[in-house]
Amino acid sequence: MIRRTILRANVKLPEKWVTRANKELRGKRTAESLILRSSNGFDVKPIYTAEDVTVQPNLPGEFPYTRGVHATMYTAKPWTIRQYAGFSTAQESNAFYRQALENGQQGLSVAFDLATHRGYDSDHPRVVGDVGMAGVAIDSVEDMKVLFDNIPLDKVSVSMTMNGAVIPVLAFFAVAAEESGVPQEKLTGTIQNDILKEFMVRNTYIFPPEPSMRVIGDIMAYFKEKQPKFNSISISGYHMQEAGANQSLELAFTIADGLEYIRCAISRGLTVDDVAPRLSFFFGIGMNFYHEIAKLRAARTLWATMVKKYFNPKNASSLLLRTHTQTSGWSLTEQDMYNNVVRTTVEAMAAVMGGAQSLHTNAFDEAVALPSKTSSRIARNTQLILQEETGIPSVCDPWGGSYMMESLTKNLVDEATKIIEEVEAKGGMTKCVVDGFPKLRIEECAAVKQAAIDSGSETIVGVNKYVNKEDSKVETLKIDNTAVLKSQVERLTALKASRDSAKVEAALAAITEACKDSSKNILGLAIEAARVRATLGEITSAMEAVFGRHVAKSQVIQGVYLDSYSRGGEEKAEDMKSVRALVDQFAAKEGRRPRILVVKMGQDGHDRGAKVISTGFADMGYDVDIGPLFQTPAEAAKHAIEADVHVVGASSQAAGHRTLVPQLVAQLKAQGADDIVVVVGGVIPPEDYEALYAAGVSHVFGPGSPIPMCAREVIQTLIKRQK
Ligand code: MLC
Ligand code: 5AD
């Protein structure tokens, strides 16, 4: 159990201004009370002056690149409009990409389904609920060829968000390109390949941290020789922000990850200049407008300074932090959904005022589904309007020289430097990730933020204030998972029947050998395996035979939700007390506290919700058990029975609930435990509620449900059952 509090900096206001402000405020409040103390751990002053600016930045294109990596920035070439997309089969995603490119999109960005992420073929029993749901299903080079059919890979740059199963996916991509006539050296694009943040927040790892770093070393070495225009890693803070990190944590851990990857390259005989020019970054852009702009300015400054300090490269390109950005999915709401168009626009403005190289703008229906045709058009048009109607791209670093912006940038650099130094002192990011400290810091931040929202001290329009009482129904995209699954399984069966299995066996055996021998390059051998039609699952298994599969351990943080929620005022503190009283009442009669098991089933690793719920419920007196990620319904049911819980709470962010929750209820029943209450929370579209209730679920908590309300409803149900 961990308990921490967030410290706040002291801030100084100009005396003359304080006098004037106090006069204007006529004793109703003080000038100091105008300092915004937000849950992100930063204070924003109501006024900045020249005294706040200690560093005047250099020009864009000059070290340390605070004002941008190019001298001309968007005045010569605007950022790339690169929408992240993928769903169902390769064929359907291909049609979607081609249409997007015809309508103004400039680069591709592939979203794979969770089965692919975790290295399972579509016919694997663990992934029945996941195939084609959160992205496109890719099992072999044949699927990859369909995905890029009629897309010129020597012209369109392609980003692929893949981390765990990065080896087979890169191999399929290289072979698909080759077979369409494009040699590897002409390929441009980016592979996410950022495994460190997977262990911290995103959770689509496969192998343990150390062999995973070996894989990254192999990829960097391979790209240097064979795919020099491809960015080898997209070092991602985005997922940290989505998981709850504030700007300084996001910034610090991302830069620290980047330093660790350079070290990884050096440890296998590459130089900083061999790899750093093709390291790229990825940041999330949330609603904290000024801070998000400052964050990108600070990121460039930090990277240039630290790479110079630690590695002293000869090539200036090694110092440039080039970044993709994505507006925050987490900031979008199910309630009053069209508000999300506005949120995304504001966030997109922060991204481009911060000087991003590439941007994804989220679709407004994000909180409940994958983008529909309409919502993805509006998301893309948001960027086209910024590029072509507003004049925003006609000035480099438009905020440069603002007292506030320079001061915020400097504060963020300083804050992040402290955290990076802490990481370095602990031996670098791989060690920290194994030890778990960055993950806990982020989870703590998430709990504080959620409590601030639940208590109303932070406003979310349409959720905790100005709630729209009228129903505004929005049509969302539905994926027919059974049809995708059927078609993938048929394709796999046909592929396996048509290939030369002796060649496949030999290619897979060579991969397994290479995993034991670090002088060999796993990616090179996987490309050979892809050529003879080995599948993603087979290549992964060939590696897993040596590396094993990583299993993470979960911890519950306590205290921070309660602290932050109680700051919302007396009424809020009372609210929590009354839930606790119900919990105590139950416990008195039961002889023990209500016990809840929070589970994540299927391959959905988004665990922010599960972690925040766990902290909140623990702070309200529940005994909380968190299940390991990726359980099957049968495993979750067994766990619930063994832990003797009263309630199972299934958290679902990737649409798996439709298949997996009814299976969980059935499993509990089959194992003689239908007295265990099942509740579901997360990204649950309203039209799914009925089916869940019909399956035996007692409560469904959609996005934005305040935790005390959930805890109250659950305990009331348990109390009723006691009588
Ligand atoms: C650009 N160029 C200029 C210029 N601006 N040249 C002169 N003057 C200027 N003003 C040049 C660049 O140097 C480069 O050439 C070329 O133009 C392309 O520009 P770029 O700025 O590099 O853009 P781009 O190719 O789009 O690359 C951006 C990137 C890259 C470096 C950030 O890594 C990228 O596209 N990342 C995208 C990652 C992504 O989509 N991730 C999705 C994650 S979603 P040259 O020759 O120098 O290269 C996710 C969600 C989930 O992760 O599932 O969890
Ligand atoms: N298509 C489009 N966007 C997606 N996202 C995730 N999967 C997809 C997909 N298949 C976006 C959402 C989410 C973030 C991680 O990426 O914005 O919040």
Short mmCIF file of C-alpha atoms and ligand atoms in Angstrom, two decimals, residues 70 72-73 76-77 80 82 84 109 157 159 161 190 192 202 231 234 238-239 278 280-282 322-324 326 357-358, ligand 1:
data_model
loop_
_atom_site.label_atom_id
_atom_site.label_comp_id
_atom_site.label_asym_id
_atom_site.label_seq_id
_atom_site.Cartn_x
_atom_site.Cartn_y
_atom_site.Cartn_z
CA HIS A 70 13.15 23.77 -38.28
CA THR A 72 10.81 27.78 -41.11
CA MET A 73 8.44 25.35 -39.38
CA ALA A 76 7.41 26.06 -45.34
CA LYS A 77 5.58 22.79 -44.62
CA THR A 80 1.36 15.99 -41.21
CA ARG A 82 -1.97 11.61 -39.67
CA TYR A 84 -4.76 6.78 -36.40
CA SER A 109 -1.23 5.44 -39.00
CA SER A 157 4.71 7.42 -44.91
CA SER A 159 3.15 4.80 -38.85
CA THR A 161 1.47 1.46 -33.50
CA THR A 190 7.53 5.12 -37.93
CA GLN A 192 6.07 2.81 -32.21
CA ARG A 202 -0.14 0.72 -22.09
CA ASN A 231 11.90 6.06 -37.55
CA SER A 234 8.09 6.61 -31.34
CA TYR A 238 0.85 10.09 -24.87
CA HIS A 239 -0.10 6.91 -23.06
CA ARG A 278 15.63 8.39 -36.35
CA SER A 280 10.91 10.15 -32.85
CA PHE A 281 8.50 11.18 -30.08
CA PHE A 282 4.80 11.15 -29.36
CA ARG A 322 10.49 15.53 -33.68
CA THR A 323 7.09 14.60 -32.42
CA HIS A 324 3.74 13.21 -33.31
CA GLN A 326 -2.62 13.14 -30.42
CA GLN A 357 5.41 17.51 -36.70
CA SER A 358 2.37 15.33 -36.99
C1 MLC B 1 9.24 19.14 -42.39
N1 MLC B 1 10.28 18.92 -43.20
C2 MLC B 1 10.86 20.08 -43.45
C3 MLC B 1 10.11 21.08 -42.78
N2 MLC B 1 9.10 20.46 -42.14
N3 MLC B 1 11.92 20.39 -44.17
C4 MLC B 1 12.27 21.69 -44.25
N4 MLC B 1 11.60 22.68 -43.65
C5 MLC B 1 10.52 22.43 -42.91
N5 MLC B 1 9.88 23.43 -42.34
C6 MLC B 1 10.73 17.61 -43.71
C7 MLC B 1 11.24 16.70 -42.61
O1 MLC B 1 12.58 16.98 -42.29
C8 MLC B 1 11.03 15.32 -43.20
O2 MLC B 1 12.06 14.94 -44.04
C9 MLC B 1 9.78 15.50 -44.05
O3 MLC B 1 9.65 16.91 -44.27
C10 MLC B 1 8.53 14.97 -43.35
O4 MLC B 1 8.23 15.79 -42.25
P1 MLC B 1 8.21 15.35 -40.74
O5 MLC B 1 8.14 16.58 -39.97
O6 MLC B 1 9.30 14.41 -40.40
O7 MLC B 1 6.79 14.63 -40.63
P2 MLC B 1 6.38 13.12 -40.73
O8 MLC B 1 6.99 12.43 -41.89
O9 MLC B 1 4.91 13.09 -40.65
O10 MLC B 1 7.00 12.45 -39.43
C11 MLC B 1 6.61 12.86 -38.17
C12 MLC B 1 7.27 12.07 -37.08
C13 MLC B 1 7.01 10.56 -37.32
C14 MLC B 1 8.78 12.30 -37.14
C15 MLC B 1 6.76 12.51 -35.74
O11 MLC B 1 7.68 9.76 -36.36
C16 MLC B 1 5.55 10.21 -37.32
O12 MLC B 1 4.89 10.32 -38.33
N6 MLC B 1 5.00 9.72 -36.24
C17 MLC B 1 3.62 9.30 -36.19
C18 MLC B 1 3.36 8.39 -35.07
C19 MLC B 1 1.94 7.99 -34.98
O13 MLC B 1 1.12 8.17 -35.89
N7 MLC B 1 1.52 7.38 -33.90
C20 MLC B 1 0.20 6.96 -33.64
C21 MLC B 1 0.09 6.54 -32.27
S1 MLC B 1 -1.54 6.24 -31.80
P3 MLC B 1 13.24 13.93 -43.61
O14 MLC B 1 13.88 13.57 -44.88
O15 MLC B 1 14.09 14.72 -42.69
O16 MLC B 1 12.61 12.77 -42.92
C22 MLC B 1 -1.47 5.31 -30.39
C23 MLC B 1 -2.74 5.00 -29.76
C24 MLC B 1 -2.76 3.68 -29.09
O17 MLC B 1 -0.41 4.98 -29.94
O18 MLC B 1 -3.19 2.71 -29.66
O19 MLC B 1 -2.38 3.56 -27.93
#
